[in-house]
Amino acid sequence: MKNISVIGSGTMGNGIAHVFAQYGYTVSLIDISAEALQKALGVIEKNLERQVSKQIITTEAKAIALSNITTYTDLKAGVAKADLVVEAATENVELKLTIFREIDKAAPASCILATNTSSISITKIASVTQRPDKVIGMHFMNPVPVMKLVEVIRGYNTSDEVTSTVMNISKMLEKVPVEVNDYPGFVANRILMPMINEAIYALYEGVAGVQEIDTVMKLGMAHPMGPLQLADFIGLDVCLSILNVLYEGFGNPKYAPCPLLVNMVQAGHKGVKTGSGFYQYTAGSKDLIVAERFR
Ligand code: CAA
């Protein structure tokens, strides 16, 4: 395996391209927008530079990693030589199905088609291709260059051989792959999202404030971020959409998203990316300030 195509150059896509390029793979980074691709290269450069300043990699390794990445706005051209495609486009079922139909036609017959989806069924995505045995979930965590886990999700028809190839390639990236089966939320989000939802309920019901809830979980459970800060970091719209997948997939009211979360997303307060969520964010500042509404 040498040629990796990454579809989508947002936070997850650029992180995935970064790690494959860092470990010597030839990466085709694909996005519909040339501007988004330029921005992604800038982010990758900045994150590689962080690793240089922390002496994780050398300046030379940074230059090699950057030279391993070529950008494409044409999906067909971008996957034409791929051994492995990792799709990290927007978390939207119809969009993903369209992309998988296209890459199934354009990528070599032997190519493995992976998706970084955080909650959409791998089996459903595989069903629109002619190679369901070669479709698999490869769920990286944000920030990809830092987080060790890759949740490897087997669809109903994913073969043993493809699973073992993807487990091995994850290890080549010095990640720790964990194999799981394809049920709503897989393992990561089936456990993480109800915790975040419960933290939002605790705030909604007035049990405690934003900072108090996050401090309990940070200092009491040694989580690097409290659940409300983590929700802002992931994106409140993403949390809501994953909770809805759990709610609909299991038909169990315990997964129903908290009305406060629904309201915040509808009001456009989606966390870090919109500048406000449970906290408010100013570009360039590392200070964690509780949003005015929750003070
Ligand atoms: N690229 C490279 N390095 C990065 C980076 C990036 N994008 N982002 C952070 N880093 C490095 C920093 O350089 C720093 O390195 P050192 O430890 O060597 O100093 C280290 O990561 C820590 O970064 P910071 O000092 O800036 O900040 P921090 O100590 O507050 O850590 C954090 C930031 C790593 C994000 C940490 O707060 C954390 O682990 N948070 C929880 C993250 C998490 O839970 N992620 C999973 C989200 S769920 C998901 O992704 C999947 C889903 O389906 C929803």
GROMACS .gro file of C-alpha atoms and ligand atoms in nm:
model
  349
    1MET     CA    1   0.000   0.000   0.000
    2LYS     CA    2   0.152   0.325  -0.111
    3ASN     CA    3  -0.109   0.552  -0.265
    4ILE     CA    4  -0.368   0.696  -0.029
    5SER     CA    5  -0.649   0.924  -0.140
    6VAL     CA    6  -0.819   1.137   0.124
    7ILE     CA    7  -1.155   1.290   0.034
    8GLY     CA    8  -1.239   1.612   0.217
    9SER     CA    9  -0.984   1.862   0.344
   10GLY     CA   10  -1.160   1.981   0.660
   11THR     CA   11  -1.031   1.920   1.013
   12MET     CA   12  -1.043   1.540   0.990
   13GLY     CA   13  -0.936   1.513   0.625
   14ASN     CA   14  -0.633   1.734   0.665
   15GLY     CA   15  -0.533   1.551   0.984
   16ILE     CA   16  -0.561   1.214   0.808
   17ALA     CA   17  -0.361   1.341   0.507
   18HIS     CA   18  -0.102   1.479   0.752
   19VAL     CA   19  -0.038   1.145   0.926
   20PHE     CA   20  -0.023   0.937   0.607
   21ALA     CA   21   0.219   1.190   0.451
   22GLN     CA   22   0.425   1.197   0.772
   23TYR     CA   23   0.467   0.819   0.756
   24GLY     CA   24   0.585   0.819   0.393
   25TYR     CA   25   0.267   0.746   0.198
   26THR     CA   26   0.186   0.926  -0.126
   27VAL     CA   27  -0.127   1.124  -0.051
   28SER     CA   28  -0.385   1.264  -0.292
   29LEU     CA   29  -0.593   1.515  -0.099
   30ILE     CA   30  -0.926   1.580  -0.271
   31ASP     CA   31  -1.182   1.854  -0.217
   32ILE     CA   32  -1.431   2.030  -0.444
   33SER     CA   33  -1.289   2.368  -0.345
   34ALA     CA   34  -0.935   2.471  -0.448
   35GLU     CA   35  -0.950   2.735  -0.177
   36ALA     CA   36  -1.027   2.473   0.091
   37LEU     CA   37  -0.730   2.267  -0.033
   38GLN     CA   38  -0.496   2.566  -0.003
   39LYS     CA   39  -0.624   2.632   0.347
   40ALA     CA   40  -0.576   2.264   0.439
   41LEU     CA   41  -0.214   2.266   0.320
   42GLY     CA   42  -0.156   2.571   0.541
   43VAL     CA   43  -0.304   2.388   0.843
   44ILE     CA   44  -0.095   2.077   0.774
   45GLU     CA   45   0.218   2.291   0.744
   46LYS     CA   46   0.139   2.460   1.077
   47ASN     CA   47   0.070   2.131   1.253
   48LEU     CA   48   0.389   1.973   1.112
   49GLU     CA   49   0.577   2.279   1.240
   50ARG     CA   50   0.432   2.217   1.591
   51GLN     CA   51   0.581   1.866   1.569
   52VAL     CA   52   0.917   2.012   1.459
   53SER     CA   53   0.920   2.255   1.752
   54LYS     CA   54   0.834   1.966   1.990
   55GLN     CA   55   1.120   1.765   1.830
   56ILE     CA   56   0.880   1.489   1.726
   57ILE     CA   57   0.997   1.524   1.364
   58THR     CA   58   1.287   1.701   1.192
   59THR     CA   59   1.263   1.998   0.954
   60GLU     CA   60   1.364   1.762   0.675
   61ALA     CA   61   1.086   1.516   0.764
   62LYS     CA   62   0.838   1.804   0.758
   63ALA     CA   63   0.949   1.900   0.405
   64ILE     CA   64   0.924   1.537   0.290
   65ALA     CA   65   0.576   1.503   0.441
   66LEU     CA   66   0.455   1.815   0.260
   67SER     CA   67   0.606   1.695  -0.068
   68ASN     CA   68   0.414   1.366  -0.029
   69ILE     CA   69   0.081   1.551  -0.068
   70THR     CA   70  -0.077   1.643  -0.403
   71THR     CA   71  -0.414   1.816  -0.414
   72TYR     CA   72  -0.702   1.746  -0.653
   73THR     CA   73  -1.038   1.908  -0.716
   74ASP     CA   74  -1.137   1.622  -0.948
   75LEU     CA   75  -1.251   1.315  -0.757
   76LYS     CA   76  -1.193   1.071  -1.045
   77ALA     CA   77  -0.835   1.187  -1.105
   78GLY     CA   78  -0.767   1.189  -0.730
   79VAL     CA   79  -0.861   0.824  -0.675
   80ALA     CA   80  -0.740   0.680  -1.010
   81LYS     CA   81  -0.427   0.519  -0.859
   82ALA     CA   82  -0.543   0.470  -0.502
   83ASP     CA   83  -0.467   0.158  -0.298
   84LEU     CA   84  -0.678   0.297  -0.014
   85VAL     CA   85  -0.932   0.579  -0.014
   86VAL     CA   86  -1.025   0.740   0.318
   87GLU     CA   87  -1.338   0.949   0.284
   88ALA     CA   88  -1.370   1.236   0.533
   89ALA     CA   89  -1.631   1.455   0.368
   90THR     CA   90  -1.917   1.627   0.552
   91GLU     CA   91  -2.119   1.394   0.776
   92ASN     CA   92  -2.422   1.367   0.548
   93VAL     CA   93  -2.563   1.030   0.438
   94GLU     CA   94  -2.670   1.132   0.086
   95LEU     CA   95  -2.338   1.305   0.019
   96LYS     CA   96  -2.141   1.000   0.135
   97LEU     CA   97  -2.352   0.762  -0.075
   98THR     CA   98  -2.295   0.979  -0.383
   99ILE     CA   99  -1.920   0.990  -0.318
  100PHE     CA  100  -1.898   0.613  -0.267
  101ARG     CA  101  -2.091   0.545  -0.590
  102GLU     CA  102  -1.840   0.765  -0.773
  103ILE     CA  103  -1.523   0.630  -0.614
  104ASP     CA  104  -1.644   0.273  -0.665
  105LYS     CA  105  -1.646   0.347  -1.041
  106ALA     CA  106  -1.323   0.547  -1.053
  107ALA     CA  107  -1.085   0.368  -0.813
  108PRO     CA  108  -0.892   0.051  -0.908
  109ALA     CA  109  -1.086  -0.272  -0.843
  110SER     CA  110  -0.843  -0.377  -0.570
  111CYS     CA  111  -0.870  -0.047  -0.381
  112ILE     CA  112  -1.008  -0.048  -0.024
  113LEU     CA  113  -1.273   0.217   0.038
  114ALA     CA  114  -1.268   0.345   0.396
  115THR     CA  115  -1.485   0.609   0.556
  116ASN     CA  116  -1.404   0.825   0.856
  117THR     CA  117  -1.773   0.857   0.939
  118SER     CA  118  -1.844   0.902   1.309
  119SER     CA  119  -2.187   0.740   1.296
  120ILE     CA  120  -2.324   0.656   0.951
  121SER     CA  121  -2.371   0.283   0.888
  122ILE     CA  122  -2.074   0.126   0.706
  123THR     CA  123  -2.308  -0.146   0.579
  124LYS     CA  124  -2.535   0.116   0.422
  125ILE     CA  125  -2.241   0.294   0.256
  126ALA     CA  126  -2.103  -0.041   0.132
  127SER     CA  127  -2.443  -0.132  -0.017
  128VAL     CA  128  -2.415   0.134  -0.291
  129THR     CA  129  -2.082  -0.012  -0.416
  130GLN     CA  130  -1.995  -0.323  -0.614
  131ARG     CA  131  -1.731  -0.413  -0.352
  132PRO     CA  132  -1.900  -0.429  -0.009
  133ASP     CA  133  -1.625  -0.667   0.110
  134LYS     CA  134  -1.373  -0.383   0.061
  135VAL     CA  135  -1.568  -0.109   0.240
  136ILE     CA  136  -1.471  -0.038   0.601
  137GLY     CA  137  -1.483   0.231   0.870
  138MET     CA  138  -1.156   0.398   0.965
  139HIS     CA  139  -1.258   0.637   1.241
  140PHE     CA  140  -0.975   0.869   1.340
  141MET     CA  141  -1.009   1.103   1.639
  142ASN     CA  142  -0.951   1.477   1.644
  143PRO     CA  143  -0.674   1.605   1.653
  144VAL     CA  144  -0.561   1.322   1.425
  145PRO     CA  145  -0.183   1.379   1.457
  146VAL     CA  146  -0.214   1.351   1.839
  147MET     CA  147  -0.486   1.095   1.914
  148LYS     CA  148  -0.373   0.732   1.914
  149LEU     CA  149  -0.701   0.557   1.841
  150VAL     CA  150  -0.835   0.437   1.508
  151GLU     CA  151  -1.176   0.271   1.550
  152VAL     CA  152  -1.185   0.014   1.267
  153ILE     CA  153  -1.546  -0.069   1.186
  154ARG     CA  154  -1.641  -0.384   1.000
  155GLY     CA  155  -1.951  -0.355   0.788
  156TYR     CA  156  -2.178  -0.659   0.754
  157ASN     CA  157  -1.983  -0.777   0.445
  158THR     CA  158  -1.633  -0.645   0.517
  159SER     CA  159  -1.380  -0.925   0.459
  160ASP     CA  160  -1.125  -1.051   0.714
  161GLU     CA  161  -0.847  -0.968   0.471
  162VAL     CA  162  -0.954  -0.604   0.430
  163THR     CA  163  -0.998  -0.568   0.806
  164SER     CA  164  -0.652  -0.701   0.873
  165THR     CA  165  -0.498  -0.474   0.604
  166VAL     CA  166  -0.662  -0.167   0.761
  167MET     CA  167  -0.556  -0.276   1.113
  168ASN     CA  168  -0.198  -0.310   0.986
  169ILE     CA  169  -0.189   0.020   0.801
  170SER     CA  170  -0.318   0.195   1.116
  171LYS     CA  171  -0.027   0.043   1.308
  172MET     CA  172   0.212   0.173   1.038
  173LEU     CA  173   0.087   0.521   1.136
  174GLU     CA  174   0.178   0.437   1.499
  175LYS     CA  175  -0.189   0.439   1.590
  176VAL     CA  176  -0.370   0.180   1.798
  177PRO     CA  177  -0.651   0.027   1.590
  178VAL     CA  178  -0.950  -0.132   1.765
  179GLU     CA  179  -1.184  -0.357   1.570
  180VAL     CA  180  -1.557  -0.308   1.628
  181ASN     CA  181  -1.880  -0.405   1.456
  182ASP     CA  182  -2.121  -0.183   1.267
  183TYR     CA  183  -2.401  -0.075   1.502
  184PRO     CA  184  -2.521   0.282   1.566
  185GLY     CA  185  -2.242   0.502   1.706
  186PHE     CA  186  -2.000   0.204   1.689
  187VAL     CA  187  -1.823   0.210   2.029
  188ALA     CA  188  -1.664   0.556   2.057
  189ASN     CA  189  -1.974   0.765   2.004
  190ARG     CA  190  -2.218   0.519   2.160
  191ILE     CA  191  -2.040   0.586   2.489
  192LEU     CA  192  -1.910   0.942   2.439
  193MET     CA  193  -2.231   1.106   2.312
  194PRO     CA  194  -2.463   0.991   2.594
  195MET     CA  195  -2.204   1.128   2.839
  196ILE     CA  196  -2.198   1.464   2.661
  197ASN     CA  197  -2.579   1.465   2.640
  198GLU     CA  198  -2.605   1.393   3.013
  199ALA     CA  199  -2.366   1.681   3.088
  200ILE     CA  200  -2.591   1.911   2.880
  201TYR     CA  201  -2.897   1.780   3.070
  202ALA     CA  202  -2.722   1.855   3.401
  203LEU     CA  203  -2.666   2.214   3.284
  204TYR     CA  204  -3.023   2.241   3.143
  205GLU     CA  205  -3.174   2.121   3.471
  206GLY     CA  206  -2.962   2.361   3.676
  207VAL     CA  207  -2.766   2.092   3.860
  208ALA     CA  208  -2.446   2.293   3.807
  209GLY     CA  209  -2.286   2.552   3.579
  210VAL     CA  210  -2.068   2.498   3.270
  211GLN     CA  211  -1.737   2.534   3.448
  212GLU     CA  212  -1.848   2.323   3.745
  213ILE     CA  213  -1.963   2.033   3.525
  214ASP     CA  214  -1.641   2.039   3.322
  215THR     CA  215  -1.422   2.068   3.632
  216VAL     CA  216  -1.589   1.764   3.792
  217MET     CA  217  -1.509   1.552   3.487
  218LYS     CA  218  -1.161   1.698   3.428
  219LEU     CA  219  -1.032   1.672   3.782
  220GLY     CA  220  -1.253   1.389   3.904
  221MET     CA  221  -1.216   1.158   3.607
  222ALA     CA  222  -0.890   1.286   3.456
  223HIS     CA  223  -1.049   1.373   3.123
  224PRO     CA  224  -0.830   1.618   2.926
  225MET     CA  225  -1.137   1.833   2.853
  226GLY     CA  226  -1.471   1.848   3.030
  227PRO     CA  227  -1.770   1.713   2.832
  228LEU     CA  228  -1.911   2.058   2.750
  229GLN     CA  229  -1.576   2.186   2.621
  230LEU     CA  230  -1.536   1.862   2.426
  231ALA     CA  231  -1.884   1.909   2.275
  232ASP     CA  232  -1.779   2.259   2.159
  233PHE     CA  233  -1.456   2.112   2.018
  234ILE     CA  234  -1.637   1.835   1.825
  235GLY     CA  235  -1.914   2.073   1.710
  236LEU     CA  236  -2.260   2.084   1.870
  237ASP     CA  237  -2.422   2.012   1.532
  238VAL     CA  238  -2.208   1.697   1.498
  239CYS     CA  239  -2.303   1.588   1.853
  240LEU     CA  240  -2.672   1.644   1.775
  241SER     CA  241  -2.655   1.450   1.452
  242ILE     CA  242  -2.478   1.155   1.619
  243LEU     CA  243  -2.732   1.151   1.904
  244ASN     CA  244  -3.010   1.142   1.645
  245VAL     CA  245  -2.842   0.843   1.476
  246LEU     CA  246  -2.834   0.663   1.816
  247TYR     CA  247  -3.192   0.765   1.897
  248GLU     CA  248  -3.329   0.651   1.560
  249GLY     CA  249  -3.100   0.347   1.531
  250PHE     CA  250  -3.192   0.196   1.870
  251GLY     CA  251  -3.540   0.350   1.906
  252ASN     CA  252  -3.458   0.413   2.271
  253PRO     CA  253  -3.554   0.743   2.440
  254LYS     CA  254  -3.237   0.734   2.651
  255TYR     CA  255  -3.051   0.871   2.348
  256ALA     CA  256  -3.291   1.162   2.286
  257PRO     CA  257  -3.087   1.482   2.246
  258CYS     CA  258  -3.130   1.739   2.524
  259PRO     CA  259  -3.362   2.025   2.414
  260LEU     CA  260  -3.088   2.274   2.509
  261LEU     CA  261  -2.851   2.112   2.257
  262VAL     CA  262  -3.121   2.126   1.988
  263ASN     CA  263  -3.186   2.495   2.061
  264MET     CA  264  -2.817   2.588   2.058
  265VAL     CA  265  -2.763   2.423   1.719
  266GLN     CA  266  -3.075   2.589   1.576
  267ALA     CA  267  -2.955   2.925   1.705
  268GLY     CA  268  -2.618   2.877   1.531
  269HIS     CA  269  -2.412   2.831   1.850
  270LYS     CA  270  -2.223   2.524   1.732
  271GLY     CA  271  -1.907   2.551   1.942
  272VAL     CA  272  -1.550   2.643   1.846
  273LYS     CA  273  -1.620   2.669   1.473
  274THR     CA  274  -1.887   2.939   1.518
  275GLY     CA  275  -1.705   3.120   1.801
  276SER     CA  276  -1.960   3.024   2.065
  277GLY     CA  277  -2.117   2.726   2.233
  278PHE     CA  278  -2.093   2.654   2.605
  279TYR     CA  279  -1.782   2.872   2.594
  280GLN     CA  280  -1.695   3.167   2.373
  281TYR     CA  281  -1.390   3.162   2.149
  282THR     CA  282  -1.174   3.439   2.010
  283ALA     CA  283  -0.923   3.353   1.737
  284GLY     CA  284  -0.569   3.345   1.870
  285SER     CA  285  -0.676   3.327   2.237
  286LYS     CA  286  -0.636   3.013   2.447
  287ASP     CA  287  -0.852   3.149   2.733
  288LEU     CA  288  -1.156   2.940   2.814
  289ILE     CA  289  -1.442   3.182   2.881
  290VAL     CA  290  -1.792   3.059   2.966
  291ALA     CA  291  -2.047   3.194   2.715
  292GLU     CA  292  -2.237   3.495   2.851
  293ARG     CA  293  -2.573   3.314   2.858
  294PHE     CA  294  -2.437   3.052   3.101
  295ARG     CA  295  -2.259   3.290   3.338
  296CAA     N1  296  -0.137   1.857   1.514
  296CAA     C1  297  -0.024   1.825   1.576
  296CAA     N2  298  -0.006   1.840   1.709
  296CAA     C2  299  -0.109   1.891   1.780
  296CAA     C3  300  -0.231   1.927   1.722
  296CAA     C4  301  -0.244   1.907   1.582
  296CAA     N3  302  -0.357   1.935   1.517
  296CAA     N4  303  -0.315   1.974   1.818
  296CAA     C5  304  -0.247   1.966   1.934
  296CAA     N5  305  -0.122   1.918   1.911
  296CAA     C6  306  -0.022   1.885   2.011
  296CAA     C7  307   0.042   2.005   2.073
  296CAA     O1  308   0.155   2.047   1.999
  296CAA     C8  309   0.082   1.952   2.211
  296CAA     O2  310   0.201   1.874   2.203
  296CAA     P1  311   0.287   1.838   2.337
  296CAA     O3  312   0.201   1.752   2.424
  296CAA     O4  313   0.404   1.764   2.282
  296CAA     O5  314   0.321   1.969   2.400
  296CAA     C9  315  -0.029   1.856   2.242
  296CAA     O6  316  -0.089   1.819   2.118
  296CAA    C10  317  -0.129   1.918   2.332
  296CAA     O7  318  -0.178   2.036   2.269
  296CAA     P2  319  -0.195   2.178   2.343
  296CAA     O8  320  -0.084   2.201   2.441
  296CAA     O9  321  -0.221   2.281   2.238
  296CAA    O10  322  -0.331   2.167   2.420
  296CAA     P3  323  -0.381   2.066   2.526
  296CAA    O11  324  -0.275   2.016   2.615
  296CAA    O12  325  -0.500   2.134   2.584
  296CAA    O13  326  -0.430   1.941   2.440
  296CAA    C11  327  -0.587   1.822   2.311
  296CAA    C12  328  -0.519   1.957   2.334
  296CAA    C13  329  -0.487   1.720   2.257
  296CAA    C14  330  -0.694   1.850   2.206
  296CAA    C15  331  -0.647   1.770   2.447
  296CAA    O14  332  -0.722   1.872   2.509
  296CAA    C16  333  -0.735   1.649   2.430
  296CAA    O15  334  -0.687   1.537   2.422
  296CAA     N6  335  -0.869   1.670   2.426
  296CAA    C17  336  -0.966   1.565   2.403
  296CAA    C18  337  -0.965   1.529   2.257
  296CAA    C19  338  -1.068   1.425   2.225
  296CAA    O16  339  -1.138   1.371   2.308
  296CAA     N7  340  -1.077   1.395   2.094
  296CAA    C20  341  -1.174   1.304   2.045
  296CAA    C21  342  -1.293   1.382   2.002
  296CAA     S1  343  -1.415   1.276   1.941
  296CAA    C22  344  -1.373   1.254   1.781
  296CAA    O17  345  -1.278   1.306   1.729
  296CAA    C23  346  -1.453   1.161   1.702
  296CAA    C24  347  -1.595   1.179   1.688
  296CAA    O18  348  -1.652   1.098   1.617
  296CAA    C25  349  -1.679   1.285   1.746
   0.00000   0.00000   0.00000
